[in-house]
Amino acid sequence: MSDPGSRNPSGADRFRWNAVRESAGAYYRANPLDRIAIIRGRVPAAYVVALTQSMQIPKERLYSTLNLARATVDRKIHKRQRLSQEESERILAVVRLIGQVDNMVRESGEPTGFDAPRWTAEWLQRPHPALGGRTPGELLDTADGRTLVTDLLAQQQSVAYA
């Protein structure tokens, strides 16, 4: 079933705002045009609550990491509104990372008991030498930073398989 607030019949209409792990995997595996449609369809603000609960982090940490205005997002949650396209893109960057991590673990053959949202939350807070000692989370508020973090995660998978 599609998200009832979606007006876009493409990828956004097929995307389900269910459990974070399920939606993260679906978003990660979606083709780029469908991901664009999902972003343009905008994320229900309530998904932020599910995401932070799944990652086991306070909302304030996510807001700070993604440079989101706390009052604005909290108001949208309370009024059951959707995030803006820019806010949605930032939230979905984290969702995509979770999907990427989950996919990496599944490819390794050891997914049982692994908590991709929680692991991702912890990884985002760890300083990394390839980032000049910065944490991956410090870079998620810009498009180039998100690309750098996604690429770094993929490189870590390559090293694990080498």
mmCIF file of C-alpha atoms in Angstrom:
data_model
loop_
_atom_site.group_PDB
_atom_site.id
_atom_site.type_symbol
_atom_site.label_atom_id
_atom_site.label_comp_id
_atom_site.label_asym_id
_atom_site.label_seq_id
_atom_site.Cartn_x
_atom_site.Cartn_y
_atom_site.Cartn_z
ATOM 1 C CA MET A 1 0.000 0.000 0.000
ATOM 2 C CA SER A 2 1.277 3.452 -0.803
ATOM 3 C CA ASP A 3 1.749 6.363 1.517
ATOM 4 C CA PRO A 4 -1.655 8.097 1.562
ATOM 5 C CA GLY A 5 -0.148 11.592 1.417
ATOM 6 C CA SER A 6 1.836 10.941 -1.741
ATOM 7 C CA ARG A 7 0.676 12.577 -4.934
ATOM 8 C CA ASN A 8 3.400 11.087 -7.098
ATOM 9 C CA PRO A 9 2.543 7.836 -8.891
ATOM 10 C CA SER A 10 6.165 6.792 -9.430
ATOM 11 C CA GLY A 11 8.669 5.498 -6.866
ATOM 12 C CA ALA A 12 7.304 7.675 -4.073
ATOM 13 C CA ASP A 13 3.888 6.076 -4.429
ATOM 14 C CA ARG A 14 5.367 2.603 -4.048
ATOM 15 C CA PHE A 15 7.544 3.470 -1.047
ATOM 16 C CA ARG A 16 6.252 2.355 2.336
ATOM 17 C CA TRP A 17 6.911 4.314 5.491
ATOM 18 C CA ASN A 18 7.011 1.222 7.672
ATOM 19 C CA ALA A 19 9.738 -0.056 9.917
ATOM 20 C CA VAL A 20 12.979 1.823 9.423
ATOM 21 C CA ARG A 21 14.899 -1.292 8.450
ATOM 22 C CA GLU A 22 12.354 -2.187 5.764
ATOM 23 C CA SER A 23 12.127 1.334 4.365
ATOM 24 C CA ALA A 24 15.921 1.788 4.522
ATOM 25 C CA GLY A 25 16.489 -1.349 2.497
ATOM 26 C CA ALA A 26 13.835 -0.380 -0.044
ATOM 27 C CA TYR A 27 15.205 3.151 -0.365
ATOM 28 C CA TYR A 28 18.785 1.929 -0.752
ATOM 29 C CA ARG A 29 17.786 -0.569 -3.461
ATOM 30 C CA ALA A 30 15.553 1.907 -5.327
ATOM 31 C CA ASN A 31 16.814 3.263 -8.619
ATOM 32 C CA PRO A 32 17.904 6.923 -8.655
ATOM 33 C CA LEU A 33 14.751 8.157 -10.390
ATOM 34 C CA ASP A 34 12.568 6.498 -7.773
ATOM 35 C CA ARG A 35 14.724 7.985 -4.975
ATOM 36 C CA ILE A 36 14.277 11.421 -6.526
ATOM 37 C CA ALA A 37 10.512 10.873 -6.650
ATOM 38 C CA ILE A 38 10.532 9.808 -2.988
ATOM 39 C CA ILE A 39 12.451 12.950 -2.008
ATOM 40 C CA ARG A 40 10.093 15.135 -4.033
ATOM 41 C CA GLY A 41 7.113 13.360 -2.478
ATOM 42 C CA ARG A 42 8.550 14.481 0.887
ATOM 43 C CA VAL A 43 8.950 12.430 4.028
ATOM 44 C CA PRO A 44 6.173 12.355 6.635
ATOM 45 C CA ALA A 45 7.625 14.257 9.600
ATOM 46 C CA ALA A 46 6.587 11.444 11.950
ATOM 47 C CA TYR A 47 9.183 9.258 10.243
ATOM 48 C CA VAL A 48 11.845 11.277 12.099
ATOM 49 C CA VAL A 49 10.542 9.828 15.366
ATOM 50 C CA ALA A 50 10.668 6.270 14.017
ATOM 51 C CA LEU A 51 14.171 6.872 12.669
ATOM 52 C CA THR A 52 15.579 8.241 15.917
ATOM 53 C CA GLN A 53 13.924 5.462 17.923
ATOM 54 C CA SER A 54 15.334 2.840 15.592
ATOM 55 C CA MET A 55 18.806 4.396 15.771
ATOM 56 C CA GLN A 56 18.392 4.794 19.548
ATOM 57 C CA ILE A 57 19.465 8.426 19.475
ATOM 58 C CA PRO A 58 17.787 11.624 20.670
ATOM 59 C CA LYS A 59 15.989 13.655 17.998
ATOM 60 C CA GLU A 60 18.236 16.582 18.885
ATOM 61 C CA ARG A 61 21.322 14.652 17.770
ATOM 62 C CA LEU A 62 19.758 13.920 14.390
ATOM 63 C CA TYR A 63 18.623 17.537 14.033
ATOM 64 C CA SER A 64 22.112 18.765 14.849
ATOM 65 C CA THR A 65 23.841 16.259 12.560
ATOM 66 C CA LEU A 66 21.634 17.171 9.601
ATOM 67 C CA ASN A 67 21.393 20.880 10.443
ATOM 68 C CA LEU A 68 17.601 20.709 10.746
ATOM 69 C CA ALA A 69 15.610 23.335 12.628
ATOM 70 C CA ARG A 70 14.289 21.580 15.723
ATOM 71 C CA ALA A 71 11.227 23.796 16.175
ATOM 72 C CA THR A 72 10.229 23.440 12.528
ATOM 73 C CA VAL A 73 10.543 19.655 12.430
ATOM 74 C CA ASP A 74 8.846 19.215 15.816
ATOM 75 C CA ARG A 75 5.962 21.431 14.651
ATOM 76 C CA LYS A 76 5.583 19.347 11.490
ATOM 77 C CA ILE A 77 5.595 16.160 13.560
ATOM 78 C CA HIS A 78 2.918 17.562 15.863
ATOM 79 C CA LYS A 79 0.759 18.730 12.925
ATOM 80 C CA ARG A 80 1.303 15.478 11.007
ATOM 81 C CA GLN A 81 2.822 17.325 8.078
ATOM 82 C CA ARG A 82 5.546 16.402 5.655
ATOM 83 C CA LEU A 83 9.086 17.661 5.762
ATOM 84 C CA SER A 84 10.297 20.011 3.050
ATOM 85 C CA GLN A 85 12.107 18.531 0.084
ATOM 86 C CA GLU A 86 15.469 19.647 1.529
ATOM 87 C CA GLU A 87 14.672 18.216 4.976
ATOM 88 C CA SER A 88 13.474 15.004 3.340
ATOM 89 C CA GLU A 89 16.686 14.673 1.362
ATOM 90 C CA ARG A 90 18.773 14.973 4.516
ATOM 91 C CA ILE A 91 16.675 12.446 6.436
ATOM 92 C CA LEU A 92 16.738 10.055 3.509
ATOM 93 C CA ALA A 93 20.521 10.310 3.346
ATOM 94 C CA VAL A 94 20.613 8.676 6.777
ATOM 95 C CA VAL A 95 17.999 6.141 5.705
ATOM 96 C CA ARG A 96 20.101 5.294 2.653
ATOM 97 C CA LEU A 97 23.182 4.804 4.854
ATOM 98 C CA ILE A 98 21.227 2.401 7.056
ATOM 99 C CA GLY A 99 20.124 0.509 3.950
ATOM 100 C CA GLN A 100 23.705 0.454 2.686
ATOM 101 C CA VAL A 101 24.975 -0.938 6.005
ATOM 102 C CA ASP A 102 22.213 -3.532 6.132
ATOM 103 C CA ASN A 103 22.981 -4.574 2.555
ATOM 104 C CA MET A 104 26.704 -4.868 3.333
ATOM 105 C CA VAL A 105 26.028 -7.154 6.278
ATOM 106 C CA ARG A 106 23.584 -9.280 4.283
ATOM 107 C CA GLU A 107 26.178 -9.673 1.526
ATOM 108 C CA SER A 108 28.680 -10.846 4.123
ATOM 109 C CA GLY A 109 26.240 -13.596 5.109
ATOM 110 C CA GLU A 110 25.966 -12.681 8.805
ATOM 111 C CA PRO A 111 22.801 -10.547 9.214
ATOM 112 C CA THR A 112 21.289 -12.437 12.155
ATOM 113 C CA GLY A 113 20.984 -10.152 15.162
ATOM 114 C CA PHE A 114 22.694 -7.223 13.445
ATOM 115 C CA ASP A 115 21.073 -3.855 14.155
ATOM 116 C CA ALA A 116 21.881 -1.676 11.130
ATOM 117 C CA PRO A 117 20.168 1.508 12.424
ATOM 118 C CA ARG A 118 22.008 1.336 15.750
ATOM 119 C CA TRP A 119 25.361 0.468 14.162
ATOM 120 C CA THR A 120 24.968 3.350 11.696
ATOM 121 C CA ALA A 121 24.197 5.780 14.536
ATOM 122 C CA GLU A 122 27.364 4.733 16.348
ATOM 123 C CA TRP A 123 29.516 4.795 13.192
ATOM 124 C CA LEU A 124 28.366 8.307 12.348
ATOM 125 C CA GLN A 125 29.752 9.520 15.703
ATOM 126 C CA ARG A 126 33.222 7.917 15.408
ATOM 127 C CA PRO A 127 36.091 10.082 14.124
ATOM 128 C CA HIS A 128 37.599 8.639 10.963
ATOM 129 C CA PRO A 129 41.173 9.149 9.697
ATOM 130 C CA ALA A 130 40.000 9.361 6.065
ATOM 131 C CA LEU A 131 37.898 12.370 7.076
ATOM 132 C CA GLY A 132 40.776 14.175 8.773
ATOM 133 C CA GLY A 133 39.579 13.027 12.179
ATOM 134 C CA ARG A 134 36.040 14.292 11.637
ATOM 135 C CA THR A 135 33.062 12.059 12.262
ATOM 136 C CA PRO A 136 30.974 10.953 9.270
ATOM 137 C CA GLY A 137 27.974 12.618 10.918
ATOM 138 C CA GLU A 138 29.675 16.019 10.718
ATOM 139 C CA LEU A 139 29.469 15.874 6.929
ATOM 140 C CA LEU A 140 25.851 14.848 6.404
ATOM 141 C CA ASP A 141 24.461 18.374 6.180
ATOM 142 C CA THR A 142 25.851 18.923 2.647
ATOM 143 C CA ALA A 143 25.414 16.969 -0.579
ATOM 144 C CA ASP A 144 29.175 16.564 -1.070
ATOM 145 C CA GLY A 145 29.542 15.431 2.523
ATOM 146 C CA ARG A 146 26.819 12.824 2.093
ATOM 147 C CA THR A 147 28.563 11.516 -1.034
ATOM 148 C CA LEU A 148 31.879 11.358 0.808
ATOM 149 C CA VAL A 149 30.317 9.415 3.700
ATOM 150 C CA THR A 150 28.530 6.977 1.379
ATOM 151 C CA ASP A 151 31.750 6.396 -0.561
ATOM 152 C CA LEU A 152 33.716 5.887 2.668
ATOM 153 C CA LEU A 153 31.268 3.228 3.797
ATOM 154 C CA ALA A 154 31.554 1.471 0.418
ATOM 155 C CA GLN A 155 35.350 1.592 0.661
ATOM 156 C CA GLN A 156 35.176 -0.040 4.082
ATOM 157 C CA GLN A 157 33.186 -2.877 2.546
ATOM 158 C CA SER A 158 35.786 -3.261 -0.208
ATOM 159 C CA VAL A 159 38.564 -3.505 2.376
ATOM 160 C CA ALA A 160 36.564 -6.091 4.325
ATOM 161 C CA TYR A 161 36.342 -8.289 1.208
ATOM 162 C CA ALA A 162 39.945 -7.764 0.049
#
